[in-house]
Amino acid sequence: AMRATRGLHAKAAIPKSFLDTGAPLKVVFHRQRADEIPHTHAFHELVFVRSGRGCHVTEDGKAPIAGGDCFLIKPGLVHNYEEVAALEIVNVLYDLPGLALPLHDLAELPGYRAFFQTGPSLRGDFRSQNGVRLKGAEFAQIESRLALMRRFQERQDPGWRHALACE
């Protein structure tokens, strides 16, 4: 459940140039620090919590997160993390227009709308804490795919940008 916060203001803005891979997508595995300053960025950030726990803080409030949580941070949203304990996360950073993915009728699915779109019909947690908790086989499958994406990015074999975006 979200707990209200007041006065969260960005102290840093991360530009699209942070996606320095030569592709419109970057995968970053790291241990989240407790002393991170509130910030925004000019790209989408899909967060996958591998292990540990903490709180994700936005202008709308503070929400507890733990292993298996997956949520989306949209461009311009001020956020940071607090109360972290061994919080291992993977950030999939991407420039949505740069990906140029054909959506076809995907946007008609309720799950897509709840996760990727916001609007007046979505209240409370969905405004900034769009997400799901993955368990068991789903969790393992996502971890495996993220590791594969990291290998594409690190090795940079011919065709790696396409493979990274398609994975």
mmCIF file of C-alpha atoms in Angstrom:
data_model
loop_
_atom_site.group_PDB
_atom_site.id
_atom_site.type_symbol
_atom_site.label_atom_id
_atom_site.label_comp_id
_atom_site.label_asym_id
_atom_site.label_seq_id
_atom_site.Cartn_x
_atom_site.Cartn_y
_atom_site.Cartn_z
ATOM 1 C CA ALA A 1 0.000 0.000 0.000
ATOM 2 C CA MET A 2 1.151 3.507 -0.796
ATOM 3 C CA ARG A 3 1.983 5.855 2.049
ATOM 4 C CA ALA A 4 1.685 9.572 1.341
ATOM 5 C CA THR A 5 4.812 11.694 0.923
ATOM 6 C CA ARG A 6 5.074 15.409 0.447
ATOM 7 C CA GLY A 7 7.729 17.622 -1.048
ATOM 8 C CA LEU A 8 9.609 15.125 -3.220
ATOM 9 C CA HIS A 9 11.531 17.287 -5.686
ATOM 10 C CA ALA A 10 13.995 16.204 -8.349
ATOM 11 C CA LYS A 11 17.599 17.089 -7.617
ATOM 12 C CA ALA A 12 18.831 15.543 -10.872
ATOM 13 C CA ALA A 13 17.466 14.946 -14.361
ATOM 14 C CA ILE A 14 18.981 12.099 -16.377
ATOM 15 C CA PRO A 15 18.888 12.805 -20.157
ATOM 16 C CA LYS A 16 18.269 10.327 -22.988
ATOM 17 C CA SER A 17 22.007 10.369 -23.681
ATOM 18 C CA PHE A 18 22.314 8.069 -20.645
ATOM 19 C CA LEU A 19 21.167 5.358 -23.047
ATOM 20 C CA ASP A 20 24.719 5.259 -24.422
ATOM 21 C CA THR A 21 24.565 1.754 -25.872
ATOM 22 C CA GLY A 22 23.891 2.862 -29.433
ATOM 23 C CA ALA A 23 20.464 1.250 -29.060
ATOM 24 C CA PRO A 24 17.248 2.799 -27.699
ATOM 25 C CA LEU A 25 17.441 0.360 -24.776
ATOM 26 C CA LYS A 26 19.891 -0.311 -21.934
ATOM 27 C CA VAL A 27 19.887 -3.046 -19.272
ATOM 28 C CA VAL A 28 21.486 -2.182 -15.919
ATOM 29 C CA PHE A 29 21.949 -4.709 -13.078
ATOM 30 C CA HIS A 30 22.857 -3.143 -9.740
ATOM 31 C CA ARG A 31 22.480 -3.033 -5.985
ATOM 32 C CA GLN A 32 20.270 -0.069 -5.131
ATOM 33 C CA ARG A 33 21.787 2.435 -2.710
ATOM 34 C CA ALA A 34 19.843 4.008 0.123
ATOM 35 C CA ASP A 35 21.382 7.446 -0.439
ATOM 36 C CA GLU A 36 20.125 7.974 -3.991
ATOM 37 C CA ILE A 37 18.800 11.480 -4.566
ATOM 38 C CA PRO A 38 15.320 12.090 -5.982
ATOM 39 C CA HIS A 39 15.592 12.277 -9.750
ATOM 40 C CA THR A 40 13.744 12.094 -13.055
ATOM 41 C CA HIS A 41 14.767 10.842 -16.446
ATOM 42 C CA ALA A 42 13.856 11.440 -20.075
ATOM 43 C CA PHE A 43 13.156 7.762 -20.804
ATOM 44 C CA HIS A 44 11.051 4.886 -19.482
ATOM 45 C CA GLU A 45 12.506 2.661 -16.766
ATOM 46 C CA LEU A 46 11.127 -0.829 -16.247
ATOM 47 C CA VAL A 47 12.287 -2.000 -12.812
ATOM 48 C CA PHE A 48 12.608 -5.670 -11.900
ATOM 49 C CA VAL A 49 13.426 -6.377 -8.238
ATOM 50 C CA ARG A 50 15.655 -9.473 -8.114
ATOM 51 C CA SER A 51 15.990 -9.661 -4.326
ATOM 52 C CA GLY A 52 15.937 -7.666 -1.123
ATOM 53 C CA ARG A 53 13.430 -5.035 -0.137
ATOM 54 C CA GLY A 54 12.902 -1.310 0.162
ATOM 55 C CA CYS A 55 10.467 1.476 -0.625
ATOM 56 C CA HIS A 56 9.996 3.170 -3.980
ATOM 57 C CA VAL A 57 9.172 6.823 -3.343
ATOM 58 C CA THR A 58 7.344 9.070 -5.820
ATOM 59 C CA GLU A 59 5.350 12.280 -5.680
ATOM 60 C CA ASP A 60 2.275 10.121 -4.985
ATOM 61 C CA GLY A 61 3.707 8.273 -2.008
ATOM 62 C CA LYS A 62 5.930 5.504 -0.764
ATOM 63 C CA ALA A 63 5.333 1.863 -1.715
ATOM 64 C CA PRO A 64 7.124 -1.184 -0.326
ATOM 65 C CA ILE A 65 8.929 -3.325 -2.922
ATOM 66 C CA ALA A 66 10.537 -6.764 -2.702
ATOM 67 C CA GLY A 67 11.932 -9.572 -4.843
ATOM 68 C CA GLY A 68 9.710 -10.351 -7.821
ATOM 69 C CA ASP A 69 8.183 -6.876 -8.080
ATOM 70 C CA CYS A 70 8.206 -5.363 -11.541
ATOM 71 C CA PHE A 71 7.016 -1.811 -12.185
ATOM 72 C CA LEU A 72 7.285 1.011 -14.696
ATOM 73 C CA ILE A 73 8.655 4.496 -14.105
ATOM 74 C CA LYS A 74 7.629 6.927 -16.824
ATOM 75 C CA PRO A 75 9.686 9.869 -18.091
ATOM 76 C CA GLY A 76 9.482 12.909 -15.838
ATOM 77 C CA LEU A 77 8.355 11.072 -12.684
ATOM 78 C CA VAL A 78 10.352 12.196 -9.629
ATOM 79 C CA HIS A 79 11.385 9.125 -7.656
ATOM 80 C CA ASN A 80 13.988 7.494 -5.434
ATOM 81 C CA TYR A 81 14.412 4.558 -3.064
ATOM 82 C CA GLU A 82 14.439 4.486 0.746
ATOM 83 C CA GLU A 83 14.703 1.883 3.507
ATOM 84 C CA VAL A 84 16.662 -0.456 1.226
ATOM 85 C CA ALA A 85 17.982 -3.801 2.476
ATOM 86 C CA ALA A 86 20.126 -5.789 0.009
ATOM 87 C CA LEU A 87 17.945 -4.458 -2.825
ATOM 88 C CA GLU A 88 19.142 -5.970 -6.115
ATOM 89 C CA ILE A 89 17.359 -4.566 -9.161
ATOM 90 C CA VAL A 90 17.541 -4.611 -12.935
ATOM 91 C CA ASN A 91 16.555 -1.466 -14.799
ATOM 92 C CA VAL A 92 15.509 -1.790 -18.417
ATOM 93 C CA LEU A 93 15.865 1.771 -19.667
ATOM 94 C CA TYR A 94 14.302 2.570 -22.998
ATOM 95 C CA ASP A 95 13.210 5.321 -25.344
ATOM 96 C CA LEU A 96 9.737 4.178 -26.402
ATOM 97 C CA PRO A 97 9.595 6.107 -29.717
ATOM 98 C CA GLY A 98 13.135 4.928 -30.492
ATOM 99 C CA LEU A 99 12.119 1.286 -30.133
ATOM 100 C CA ALA A 100 9.518 1.724 -32.893
ATOM 101 C CA LEU A 101 7.699 -1.443 -31.869
ATOM 102 C CA PRO A 102 4.510 -2.336 -33.735
ATOM 103 C CA LEU A 103 1.762 -2.517 -31.106
ATOM 104 C CA HIS A 104 -1.028 -3.663 -33.416
ATOM 105 C CA ASP A 105 -3.885 -4.521 -31.025
ATOM 106 C CA LEU A 106 -1.689 -4.965 -27.932
ATOM 107 C CA ALA A 107 -2.856 -1.618 -26.518
ATOM 108 C CA GLU A 108 -6.409 -2.999 -26.346
ATOM 109 C CA LEU A 109 -5.469 -5.506 -23.627
ATOM 110 C CA PRO A 110 -6.431 -4.430 -20.070
ATOM 111 C CA GLY A 111 -3.051 -5.559 -18.719
ATOM 112 C CA TYR A 112 -1.228 -3.370 -21.226
ATOM 113 C CA ARG A 113 -3.378 -0.365 -20.348
ATOM 114 C CA ALA A 114 -2.938 -0.860 -16.591
ATOM 115 C CA PHE A 115 0.823 -1.227 -16.893
ATOM 116 C CA PHE A 116 1.753 1.282 -19.591
ATOM 117 C CA GLN A 117 -0.992 3.913 -19.663
ATOM 118 C CA THR A 118 -2.259 6.333 -17.068
ATOM 119 C CA GLY A 119 -5.339 8.470 -17.061
ATOM 120 C CA PRO A 120 -8.355 9.507 -15.046
ATOM 121 C CA SER A 121 -9.686 5.957 -14.893
ATOM 122 C CA LEU A 122 -6.566 4.757 -13.104
ATOM 123 C CA ARG A 123 -6.418 5.871 -9.496
ATOM 124 C CA GLY A 124 -4.107 5.459 -6.552
ATOM 125 C CA ASP A 125 -1.164 3.122 -6.981
ATOM 126 C CA PHE A 126 -1.585 2.830 -10.757
ATOM 127 C CA ARG A 127 -0.599 6.450 -11.328
ATOM 128 C CA SER A 128 3.051 5.769 -10.518
ATOM 129 C CA GLN A 129 3.339 2.239 -9.129
ATOM 130 C CA ASN A 130 2.125 0.322 -12.147
ATOM 131 C CA GLY A 131 3.353 -3.161 -11.584
ATOM 132 C CA VAL A 132 3.083 -6.827 -10.851
ATOM 133 C CA ARG A 133 4.710 -9.385 -8.564
ATOM 134 C CA LEU A 134 6.301 -12.314 -10.383
ATOM 135 C CA LYS A 135 6.847 -15.659 -8.677
ATOM 136 C CA GLY A 136 8.221 -19.091 -9.464
ATOM 137 C CA ALA A 137 8.575 -19.929 -13.151
ATOM 138 C CA GLU A 138 7.617 -16.382 -14.274
ATOM 139 C CA PHE A 139 10.319 -14.888 -12.039
ATOM 140 C CA ALA A 140 12.925 -17.362 -13.335
ATOM 141 C CA GLN A 141 11.951 -16.729 -16.961
ATOM 142 C CA ILE A 142 12.294 -12.947 -16.597
ATOM 143 C CA GLU A 143 15.658 -13.322 -14.818
ATOM 144 C CA SER A 144 16.887 -15.536 -17.653
ATOM 145 C CA ARG A 145 15.731 -13.093 -20.335
ATOM 146 C CA LEU A 146 17.318 -10.130 -18.544
ATOM 147 C CA ALA A 147 20.619 -12.014 -18.275
ATOM 148 C CA LEU A 148 20.444 -12.758 -22.024
ATOM 149 C CA MET A 149 19.773 -9.080 -22.747
ATOM 150 C CA ARG A 150 22.796 -8.121 -20.637
ATOM 151 C CA ARG A 151 24.974 -10.564 -22.619
ATOM 152 C CA PHE A 152 23.803 -9.048 -25.932
ATOM 153 C CA GLN A 153 24.651 -5.594 -24.618
ATOM 154 C CA GLU A 154 28.075 -6.596 -23.241
ATOM 155 C CA ARG A 155 29.266 -8.716 -26.187
ATOM 156 C CA GLN A 156 27.934 -6.437 -28.948
ATOM 157 C CA ASP A 157 28.104 -9.144 -31.603
ATOM 158 C CA PRO A 158 26.723 -8.199 -35.056
ATOM 159 C CA GLY A 159 22.965 -7.710 -34.752
ATOM 160 C CA TRP A 160 23.093 -7.177 -30.965
ATOM 161 C CA ARG A 161 20.962 -3.993 -30.991
ATOM 162 C CA HIS A 162 18.147 -5.773 -32.813
ATOM 163 C CA ALA A 163 18.395 -8.828 -30.553
ATOM 164 C CA LEU A 164 18.357 -6.625 -27.453
ATOM 165 C CA ALA A 165 15.254 -4.725 -28.582
ATOM 166 C CA CYS A 166 13.438 -7.905 -29.637
ATOM 167 C CA GLU A 167 14.145 -9.852 -26.467
#
